[in-house]
């Protein structure tokens, strides 16, 4: 497995261990992780701290030239909010762990020129399937259902 997707999975597991939703993300610039995060909506009482948003937050302020040279890894297909941030900051490539438990805005990203790769990683699928089965109400809240 790619070490960057493994880092995103490690973030997802950290979120689950904290009582949150197991989704993780890392932002990679020239072979180095500059931002990592996991869904912390539950832990922080936040409306917006999805895994990708947390990774952006932890990357801090970066010039557009840096973001235009990054790859974002996420364990789950990015929702419309996270996809908007990806487009806003010009991330050119997104590698997704899986989109079987949730299909985000992959077509929007592709339509705007973002290279999108979906791995269908069994670890990512298992983390989300188990979580959704255990806490469907919390999952529905996270995706606005």
Tab-separated table of N, CA and C in Angstrom:
chain	number	residue	atom	x	y	z
A	1	UNK	N	0.830	-1.193	0.000
A	1	UNK	CA	0.000	0.000	0.000
A	1	UNK	C	0.873	1.256	0.000
A	2	UNK	N	0.385	2.261	-0.679
A	2	UNK	CA	1.044	3.562	-0.736
A	2	UNK	C	1.158	4.134	0.682
A	3	UNK	N	2.321	4.653	1.025
A	3	UNK	CA	2.535	5.159	2.391
A	3	UNK	C	1.644	6.363	2.705
A	4	UNK	N	1.267	7.134	1.691
A	4	UNK	CA	0.412	8.294	1.944
A	4	UNK	C	-1.028	7.865	2.218
A	5	UNK	N	-1.528	6.868	1.486
A	5	UNK	CA	-2.864	6.361	1.805
A	5	UNK	C	-2.839	5.695	3.172
A	6	UNK	N	-1.748	5.033	3.501
A	6	UNK	CA	-1.640	4.437	4.841
A	6	UNK	C	-1.694	5.519	5.918
A	7	UNK	N	-1.067	6.662	5.653
A	7	UNK	CA	-1.123	7.775	6.610
A	7	UNK	C	-2.557	8.275	6.763
A	8	UNK	N	-3.310	8.332	5.664
A	8	UNK	CA	-4.712	8.742	5.734
A	8	UNK	C	-5.530	7.721	6.534
A	9	UNK	N	-5.261	6.441	6.328
A	9	UNK	CA	-5.950	5.390	7.093
A	9	UNK	C	-5.597	5.501	8.575
A	10	UNK	N	-4.344	5.787	8.878
A	10	UNK	CA	-3.936	5.986	10.277
A	10	UNK	C	-4.713	7.139	10.899
A	11	UNK	N	-4.925	8.209	10.140
A	11	UNK	CA	-5.723	9.338	10.615
A	11	UNK	C	-7.172	8.911	10.858
A	12	UNK	N	-7.720	8.117	9.938
A	12	UNK	CA	-9.101	7.641	10.105
A	12	UNK	C	-9.233	6.818	11.382
A	13	UNK	N	-8.270	5.954	11.617
A	13	UNK	CA	-8.298	5.133	12.833
A	13	UNK	C	-8.167	5.997	14.087
A	14	UNK	N	-7.374	7.064	14.013
A	14	UNK	CA	-7.238	7.976	15.151
A	14	UNK	C	-8.581	8.640	15.449
A	15	UNK	N	-9.290	9.040	14.409
A	15	UNK	CA	-10.597	9.644	14.600
A	15	UNK	C	-11.579	8.681	15.246
A	16	UNK	N	-11.572	7.443	14.809
A	16	UNK	CA	-12.444	6.430	15.393
A	16	UNK	C	-12.104	6.205	16.867
A	17	UNK	N	-10.818	6.155	17.169
A	17	UNK	CA	-10.371	5.939	18.555
A	17	UNK	C	-10.796	7.087	19.467
A	18	UNK	N	-10.966	8.279	18.906
A	18	UNK	CA	-11.405	9.442	19.675
A	18	UNK	C	-12.929	9.514	19.814
A	19	UNK	N	-13.629	8.550	19.236
A	19	UNK	CA	-15.081	8.551	19.279
A	19	UNK	C	-15.724	9.231	18.093
A	20	UNK	N	-14.918	9.509	17.067
A	20	UNK	CA	-15.417	10.199	15.880
A	20	UNK	C	-15.635	9.265	14.706
A	21	UNK	N	-15.746	9.873	13.546
A	21	UNK	CA	-16.050	9.168	12.302
A	21	UNK	C	-14.732	8.830	11.599
A	22	UNK	N	-14.551	7.568	11.182
A	22	UNK	CA	-13.250	7.124	10.667
A	22	UNK	C	-12.948	7.532	9.224
A	23	UNK	N	-12.687	8.807	9.047
A	23	UNK	CA	-12.286	9.311	7.732
A	23	UNK	C	-11.024	10.142	7.935
A	24	UNK	N	-9.996	9.843	7.151
A	24	UNK	CA	-8.733	10.550	7.279
A	24	UNK	C	-8.236	11.062	5.944
A	25	UNK	N	-7.336	12.040	6.011
A	25	UNK	CA	-6.825	12.673	4.802
A	25	UNK	C	-5.426	13.216	5.044
A	26	UNK	N	-4.621	13.214	4.009
A	26	UNK	CA	-3.329	13.895	4.051
A	26	UNK	C	-3.142	14.673	2.750
A	27	UNK	N	-2.432	15.783	2.855
A	27	UNK	CA	-2.081	16.604	1.693
A	27	UNK	C	-0.576	16.498	1.519
A	28	UNK	N	-0.172	16.110	0.312
A	28	UNK	CA	1.238	15.821	0.032
A	28	UNK	C	1.773	16.802	-1.001
A	29	UNK	N	2.909	17.429	-0.655
A	29	UNK	CA	3.595	18.346	-1.563
A	29	UNK	C	5.005	17.833	-1.794
A	30	UNK	N	5.296	17.487	-3.044
A	30	UNK	CA	6.633	17.020	-3.430
A	30	UNK	C	7.152	15.907	-2.517
A	31	UNK	N	6.293	14.924	-2.261
A	31	UNK	CA	6.705	13.746	-1.508
A	31	UNK	C	6.705	13.904	0.002
A	32	UNK	N	6.154	15.027	0.503
A	32	UNK	CA	6.137	15.266	1.947
A	32	UNK	C	4.737	15.665	2.382
A	33	UNK	N	4.283	15.077	3.477
A	33	UNK	CA	2.972	15.442	4.015
A	33	UNK	C	3.070	16.836	4.642
A	34	UNK	N	2.232	17.761	4.127
A	34	UNK	CA	2.226	19.121	4.692
A	34	UNK	C	0.992	19.359	5.559
A	35	UNK	N	-0.001	18.474	5.436
A	35	UNK	CA	-1.204	18.586	6.252
A	35	UNK	C	-1.827	17.221	6.421
A	36	UNK	N	-2.250	16.924	7.642
A	36	UNK	CA	-2.933	15.658	7.891
A	36	UNK	C	-4.096	15.935	8.809
A	37	UNK	N	-5.135	15.121	8.673
A	37	UNK	CA	-6.285	15.346	9.523
A	37	UNK	C	-7.271	14.208	9.461
A	38	UNK	N	-8.230	14.275	10.368
A	38	UNK	CA	-9.318	13.298	10.371
A	38	UNK	C	-10.605	14.000	10.778
A	39	UNK	N	-11.700	13.350	10.467
A	39	UNK	CA	-13.002	13.912	10.787
A	39	UNK	C	-13.071	14.142	12.288
A	40	UNK	N	-13.296	15.406	12.672
A	40	UNK	CA	-13.343	15.757	14.102
A	40	UNK	C	-14.626	16.520	14.443
A	41	UNK	N	-15.682	16.276	13.664
A	41	UNK	CA	-16.955	16.953	13.931
A	41	UNK	C	-17.451	16.632	15.332
A	42	UNK	N	-17.419	15.339	15.688
A	42	UNK	CA	-17.916	14.916	17.003
A	42	UNK	C	-17.017	15.462	18.109
A	43	UNK	N	-15.712	15.243	17.954
A	43	UNK	CA	-14.759	15.609	18.997
A	43	UNK	C	-14.751	17.114	19.264
A	44	UNK	N	-14.888	17.925	18.216
A	44	UNK	CA	-14.798	19.389	18.349
A	44	UNK	C	-16.159	20.078	18.337
A	45	UNK	N	-17.227	19.306	18.145
A	45	UNK	CA	-18.539	19.933	18.012
A	45	UNK	C	-18.596	20.835	16.792
A	46	UNK	N	-17.914	20.436	15.740
A	46	UNK	CA	-17.744	21.265	14.550
A	46	UNK	C	-18.741	20.908	13.452
A	47	UNK	N	-19.148	21.896	12.705
A	47	UNK	CA	-20.006	21.667	11.546
A	47	UNK	C	-19.195	21.318	10.302
A	48	UNK	N	-17.904	21.609	10.303
A	48	UNK	CA	-17.146	21.521	9.043
A	48	UNK	C	-15.883	20.664	9.086
A	49	UNK	N	-15.477	20.162	10.229
A	49	UNK	CA	-14.183	19.470	10.277
A	49	UNK	C	-14.251	18.029	9.784
A	50	UNK	N	-14.529	17.898	8.488
A	50	UNK	CA	-14.372	16.607	7.830
A	50	UNK	C	-12.870	16.319	7.717
A	51	UNK	N	-12.513	15.115	7.347
A	51	UNK	CA	-11.101	14.741	7.273
A	51	UNK	C	-10.286	15.645	6.370
A	52	UNK	N	-10.829	15.960	5.196
A	52	UNK	CA	-10.099	16.806	4.258
A	52	UNK	C	-9.972	18.232	4.788
A	53	UNK	N	-11.044	18.735	5.389
A	53	UNK	CA	-11.012	20.099	5.926
A	53	UNK	C	-10.009	20.201	7.073
A	54	UNK	N	-9.935	19.162	7.896
A	54	UNK	CA	-8.967	19.133	8.991
A	54	UNK	C	-7.541	19.112	8.444
A	55	UNK	N	-7.331	18.364	7.351
A	55	UNK	CA	-5.999	18.334	6.731
A	55	UNK	C	-5.625	19.716	6.180
A	56	UNK	N	-6.582	20.396	5.545
A	56	UNK	CA	-6.320	21.767	5.071
A	56	UNK	C	-5.995	22.674	6.249
A	57	UNK	N	-6.792	22.570	7.307
A	57	UNK	CA	-6.572	23.408	8.490
A	57	UNK	C	-5.175	23.179	9.061
A	58	UNK	N	-4.767	21.923	9.122
A	58	UNK	CA	-3.457	21.598	9.693
A	58	UNK	C	-2.296	21.901	8.759
A	59	UNK	N	-2.589	22.027	7.458
A	59	UNK	CA	-1.549	22.464	6.513
A	59	UNK	C	-1.252	23.948	6.721
A	60	UNK	N	-2.222	24.657	7.264
A	60	UNK	CA	-2.027	26.086	7.497
A	60	UNK	C	-2.070	26.881	6.204
A	61	UNK	N	-1.723	28.133	6.297
A	61	UNK	CA	-1.725	28.992	5.113
A	61	UNK	C	-0.596	28.575	4.185
A	62	UNK	N	-0.961	28.299	2.954
A	62	UNK	CA	0.003	27.942	1.918
A	62	UNK	C	-0.275	28.801	0.693
A	63	UNK	N	0.764	29.194	-0.018
A	63	UNK	CA	0.508	29.923	-1.262
A	63	UNK	C	-0.178	29.010	-2.283
A	64	UNK	N	-0.919	29.613	-3.189
A	64	UNK	CA	-1.611	28.854	-4.226
A	64	UNK	C	-0.645	27.973	-5.009
A	65	UNK	N	0.582	28.460	-5.195
A	65	UNK	CA	1.567	27.685	-5.962
A	65	UNK	C	1.885	26.353	-5.285
A	66	UNK	N	1.827	26.307	-3.972
A	66	UNK	CA	2.065	25.044	-3.254
A	66	UNK	C	0.883	24.103	-3.476
A	67	UNK	N	-0.333	24.589	-3.233
A	67	UNK	CA	-1.514	23.728	-3.398
A	67	UNK	C	-1.648	23.205	-4.822
A	68	UNK	N	-1.261	24.013	-5.815
A	68	UNK	CA	-1.346	23.574	-7.214
A	68	UNK	C	-0.353	22.463	-7.527
A	69	UNK	N	0.531	22.158	-6.579
A	69	UNK	CA	1.547	21.113	-6.767
A	69	UNK	C	1.359	19.986	-5.737
A	70	UNK	N	0.132	19.826	-5.235
A	70	UNK	CA	-0.144	18.831	-4.184
A	70	UNK	C	-1.050	17.717	-4.678
A	71	UNK	N	-1.009	16.618	-3.962
A	71	UNK	CA	-1.971	15.536	-4.105
A	71	UNK	C	-2.659	15.371	-2.761
A	72	UNK	N	-3.987	15.275	-2.778
A	72	UNK	CA	-4.743	15.037	-1.566
A	72	UNK	C	-5.176	13.575	-1.548
A	73	UNK	N	-4.887	12.917	-0.445
A	73	UNK	CA	-5.313	11.536	-0.226
A	73	UNK	C	-6.433	11.558	0.796
A	74	UNK	N	-7.489	10.817	0.542
A	74	UNK	CA	-8.588	10.732	1.484
A	74	UNK	C	-9.138	9.313	1.496
A	75	UNK	N	-9.543	8.854	2.661
A	75	UNK	CA	-10.014	7.476	2.765
A	75	UNK	C	-11.402	7.298	2.160
A	76	UNK	N	-12.160	8.394	2.003
A	76	UNK	CA	-13.524	8.309	1.482
A	76	UNK	C	-13.760	9.398	0.448
A	77	UNK	N	-14.572	9.082	-0.545
A	77	UNK	CA	-14.927	10.028	-1.603
A	77	UNK	C	-15.355	11.367	-0.999
A	78	UNK	N	-14.763	12.481	-1.433
A	78	UNK	CA	-15.020	13.767	-0.786
A	78	UNK	C	-16.416	14.328	-1.074
A	79	UNK	N	-17.052	14.820	-0.014
A	79	UNK	CA	-18.374	15.436	-0.111
A	79	UNK	C	-18.277	16.755	-0.874
A	80	UNK	N	-19.422	17.408	-1.039
A	80	UNK	CA	-19.436	18.671	-1.790
A	80	UNK	C	-18.627	19.764	-1.093
A	81	UNK	N	-18.675	19.823	0.245
A	81	UNK	CA	-17.894	20.834	0.971
A	81	UNK	C	-16.392	20.623	0.744
A	82	UNK	N	-15.940	19.413	0.930
A	82	UNK	CA	-14.504	19.132	0.795
A	82	UNK	C	-14.058	19.259	-0.659
A	83	UNK	N	-14.921	18.845	-1.584
A	83	UNK	CA	-14.597	19.000	-3.001
A	83	UNK	C	-14.477	20.474	-3.359
A	84	UNK	N	-15.318	21.311	-2.754
A	84	UNK	CA	-15.215	22.753	-2.979
A	84	UNK	C	-13.880	23.304	-2.527
A	85	UNK	N	-13.398	22.844	-1.373
A	85	UNK	CA	-12.086	23.299	-0.891
A	85	UNK	C	-10.972	22.818	-1.827
A	86	UNK	N	-11.092	21.595	-2.312
A	86	UNK	CA	-10.107	21.058	-3.264
A	86	UNK	C	-10.055	21.945	-4.508
A	87	UNK	N	-11.231	22.320	-5.009
A	87	UNK	CA	-11.286	23.191	-6.198
A	87	UNK	C	-10.802	24.599	-5.878
A	88	UNK	N	-11.207	25.140	-4.737
A	88	UNK	CA	-10.817	26.491	-4.354
A	88	UNK	C	-9.302	26.648	-4.310
A	89	UNK	N	-8.637	25.659	-3.752
A	89	UNK	CA	-7.190	25.757	-3.597
A	89	UNK	C	-6.402	25.123	-4.739
A	90	UNK	N	-7.102	24.618	-5.748
A	90	UNK	CA	-6.445	24.166	-6.970
A	90	UNK	C	-5.656	22.871	-6.835
A	91	UNK	N	-6.076	21.999	-5.926
A	91	UNK	CA	-5.414	20.692	-5.795
A	91	UNK	C	-5.633	19.928	-7.109
A	92	UNK	N	-4.569	19.514	-7.803
A	92	UNK	CA	-4.750	18.903	-9.115
A	92	UNK	C	-5.048	17.396	-9.106
A	93	UNK	N	-4.764	16.723	-7.980
A	93	UNK	CA	-4.942	15.265	-7.965
A	93	UNK	C	-5.477	14.821	-6.615
A	94	UNK	N	-6.473	13.927	-6.656
A	94	UNK	CA	-7.079	13.379	-5.449
A	94	UNK	C	-7.074	11.857	-5.560
A	95	UNK	N	-6.541	11.216	-4.544
A	95	UNK	CA	-6.546	9.746	-4.482
A	95	UNK	C	-7.475	9.349	-3.347
A	96	UNK	N	-8.482	8.559	-3.698
A	96	UNK	CA	-9.579	8.208	-2.803
A	96	UNK	C	-9.481	6.739	-2.410
A	97	UNK	N	-9.594	6.477	-1.109
A	97	UNK	CA	-9.549	5.103	-0.626
A	97	UNK	C	-10.708	4.273	-1.125
A	98	UNK	N	-11.927	4.821	-1.046
A	98	UNK	CA	-13.095	4.083	-1.520
A	98	UNK	C	-14.281	5.002	-1.735
A	99	UNK	N	-15.213	4.560	-2.606
A	99	UNK	CA	-16.448	5.301	-2.838
A	99	UNK	C	-17.665	4.384	-2.825
A	100	UNK	N	-17.527	3.211	-2.220
A	100	UNK	CA	-18.653	2.275	-2.170
A	100	UNK	C	-19.639	2.631	-1.065
A	101	UNK	N	-19.144	3.112	0.080
A	101	UNK	CA	-20.043	3.448	1.180
A	101	UNK	C	-20.599	4.867	1.038
A	102	UNK	N	-19.918	5.714	0.274
A	102	UNK	CA	-20.382	7.081	0.020
A	102	UNK	C	-19.751	7.574	-1.268
A	103	UNK	N	-20.593	8.049	-2.187
A	103	UNK	CA	-20.096	8.642	-3.434
A	103	UNK	C	-20.189	10.151	-3.317
A	104	UNK	N	-19.043	10.790	-3.285
A	104	UNK	CA	-18.995	12.243	-3.197
A	104	UNK	C	-19.022	12.883	-4.572
A	105	UNK	N	-18.365	14.024	-4.679
A	105	UNK	CA	-18.428	14.855	-5.884
A	105	UNK	C	-17.289	14.561	-6.864
A	106	UNK	N	-17.054	13.285	-7.112
A	106	UNK	CA	-15.955	12.907	-8.014
A	106	UNK	C	-16.157	13.443	-9.425
A	107	UNK	N	-17.390	13.400	-9.913
A	107	UNK	CA	-17.640	13.894	-11.274
A	107	UNK	C	-17.414	15.399	-11.360
A	108	UNK	N	-17.801	16.138	-10.328
A	108	UNK	CA	-17.534	17.578	-10.302
A	108	UNK	C	-16.028	17.827	-10.362
A	109	UNK	N	-15.283	17.109	-9.549
A	109	UNK	CA	-13.825	17.281	-9.548
A	109	UNK	C	-13.249	16.994	-10.930
A	110	UNK	N	-13.662	15.882	-11.516
A	110	UNK	CA	-13.157	15.525	-12.855
A	110	UNK	C	-13.541	16.580	-13.887
A	111	UNK	N	-14.781	17.098	-13.779
A	111	UNK	CA	-15.251	18.079	-14.759
A	111	UNK	C	-14.443	19.368	-14.686
A	112	UNK	N	-13.806	19.607	-13.546
A	112	UNK	CA	-13.000	20.811	-13.351
A	112	UNK	C	-11.508	20.526	-13.529
A	113	UNK	N	-11.180	19.348	-14.085
A	113	UNK	CA	-9.799	19.048	-14.435
A	113	UNK	C	-8.971	18.368	-13.368
A	114	UNK	N	-9.590	17.983	-12.259
A	114	UNK	CA	-8.854	17.287	-11.201
A	114	UNK	C	-8.714	15.813	-11.588
A	115	UNK	N	-7.501	15.293	-11.465
A	115	UNK	CA	-7.284	13.859	-11.685
A	115	UNK	C	-7.758	13.126	-10.434
A	116	UNK	N	-8.691	12.191	-10.615
A	116	UNK	CA	-9.279	11.461	-9.495
A	116	UNK	C	-8.994	9.975	-9.678
A	117	UNK	N	-8.421	9.368	-8.647
A	117	UNK	CA	-8.132	7.932	-8.670
A	117	UNK	C	-8.809	7.303	-7.450
A	118	UNK	N	-9.552	6.219	-7.691
A	118	UNK	CA	-10.249	5.517	-6.611
A	118	UNK	C	-9.632	4.137	-6.457
A	119	UNK	N	-9.185	3.828	-5.240
A	119	UNK	CA	-8.472	2.579	-4.993
A	119	UNK	C	-9.375	1.407	-4.622
A	120	UNK	N	-10.558	1.669	-4.083
A	120	UNK	CA	-11.444	0.631	-3.528
A	120	UNK	C	-10.666	-0.242	-2.541
A	121	UNK	N	-9.979	0.415	-1.636
A	121	UNK	CA	-9.157	-0.247	-0.625
A	121	UNK	C	-10.053	-0.961	0.396
A	122	UNK	N	-9.768	-2.225	0.647
A	122	UNK	CA	-10.622	-3.019	1.533
A	122	UNK	C	-10.593	-2.518	2.971
A	123	UNK	N	-9.477	-1.971	3.421
A	123	UNK	CA	-9.409	-1.417	4.782
A	123	UNK	C	-10.329	-0.207	4.906
A	124	UNK	N	-10.278	0.683	3.929
A	124	UNK	CA	-11.135	1.873	3.945
A	124	UNK	C	-12.612	1.476	3.904
A	125	UNK	N	-12.946	0.531	3.043
A	125	UNK	CA	-14.337	0.072	2.935
A	125	UNK	C	-14.789	-0.527	4.263
A	126	UNK	N	-13.963	-1.361	4.864
A	126	UNK	CA	-14.318	-2.004	6.126
A	126	UNK	C	-14.519	-1.020	7.259
A	127	UNK	N	-13.630	-0.023	7.353
A	127	UNK	CA	-13.768	0.996	8.395
A	127	UNK	C	-15.129	1.685	8.313
A	128	UNK	N	-15.521	2.078	7.115
A	128	UNK	CA	-16.782	2.800	6.953
A	128	UNK	C	-17.987	1.887	7.088
A	129	UNK	N	-17.936	0.693	6.508
A	129	UNK	CA	-19.080	-0.230	6.640
A	129	UNK	C	-19.353	-0.539	8.103
A	130	UNK	N	-18.305	-0.821	8.858
A	130	UNK	CA	-18.473	-1.133	10.283
A	130	UNK	C	-19.025	0.067	11.034
A	131	UNK	N	-18.508	1.252	10.740
A	131	UNK	CA	-18.965	2.459	11.430
A	131	UNK	C	-20.430	2.761	11.116
A	132	UNK	N	-20.790	2.710	9.838
A	132	UNK	CA	-22.166	3.026	9.435
A	132	UNK	C	-23.140	2.036	10.067
A	133	UNK	N	-22.756	0.760	10.133
A	133	UNK	CA	-23.612	-0.252	10.759
A	133	UNK	C	-23.776	0.022	12.256
A	134	UNK	N	-22.712	0.475	12.897
A	134	UNK	CA	-22.739	0.702	14.345
A	134	UNK	C	-23.420	2.021	14.715
A	135	UNK	N	-23.240	3.065	13.888
A	135	UNK	CA	-23.740	4.400	14.243
A	135	UNK	C	-24.388	5.094	13.045
A	136	UNK	N	-25.477	4.528	12.520
A	136	UNK	CA	-26.088	5.114	11.315
A	136	UNK	C	-26.579	6.540	11.521
A	137	UNK	N	-27.074	6.864	12.699
A	137	UNK	CA	-27.598	8.215	12.949
A	137	UNK	C	-26.476	9.253	12.899
A	138	UNK	N	-25.340	8.919	13.479
A	138	UNK	CA	-24.183	9.830	13.455
A	138	UNK	C	-23.678	9.996	12.030
A	139	UNK	N	-23.636	8.918	11.268
A	139	UNK	CA	-23.189	8.994	9.878
A	139	UNK	C	-24.128	9.884	9.074
A	140	UNK	N	-25.429	9.704	9.244
A	140	UNK	CA	-26.388	10.527	8.491
A	140	UNK	C	-26.231	12.008	8.836
A	141	UNK	N	-25.962	12.296	10.096
A	141	UNK	CA	-25.720	13.689	10.497
A	141	UNK	C	-24.494	14.247	9.780
A	142	UNK	N	-23.463	13.430	9.650
A	142	UNK	CA	-22.217	13.881	9.040
A	142	UNK	C	-22.394	14.255	7.589
A	143	UNK	N	-23.269	13.519	6.879
A	143	UNK	CA	-23.447	13.779	5.446
A	143	UNK	C	-24.701	14.588	5.153
A	144	UNK	N	-25.347	15.122	6.205
A	144	UNK	CA	-26.468	16.022	6.019
A	144	UNK	C	-27.778	15.354	5.652
A	145	UNK	N	-27.971	14.115	6.113
A	145	UNK	CA	-29.218	13.385	5.809
A	145	UNK	C	-30.187	13.547	6.964
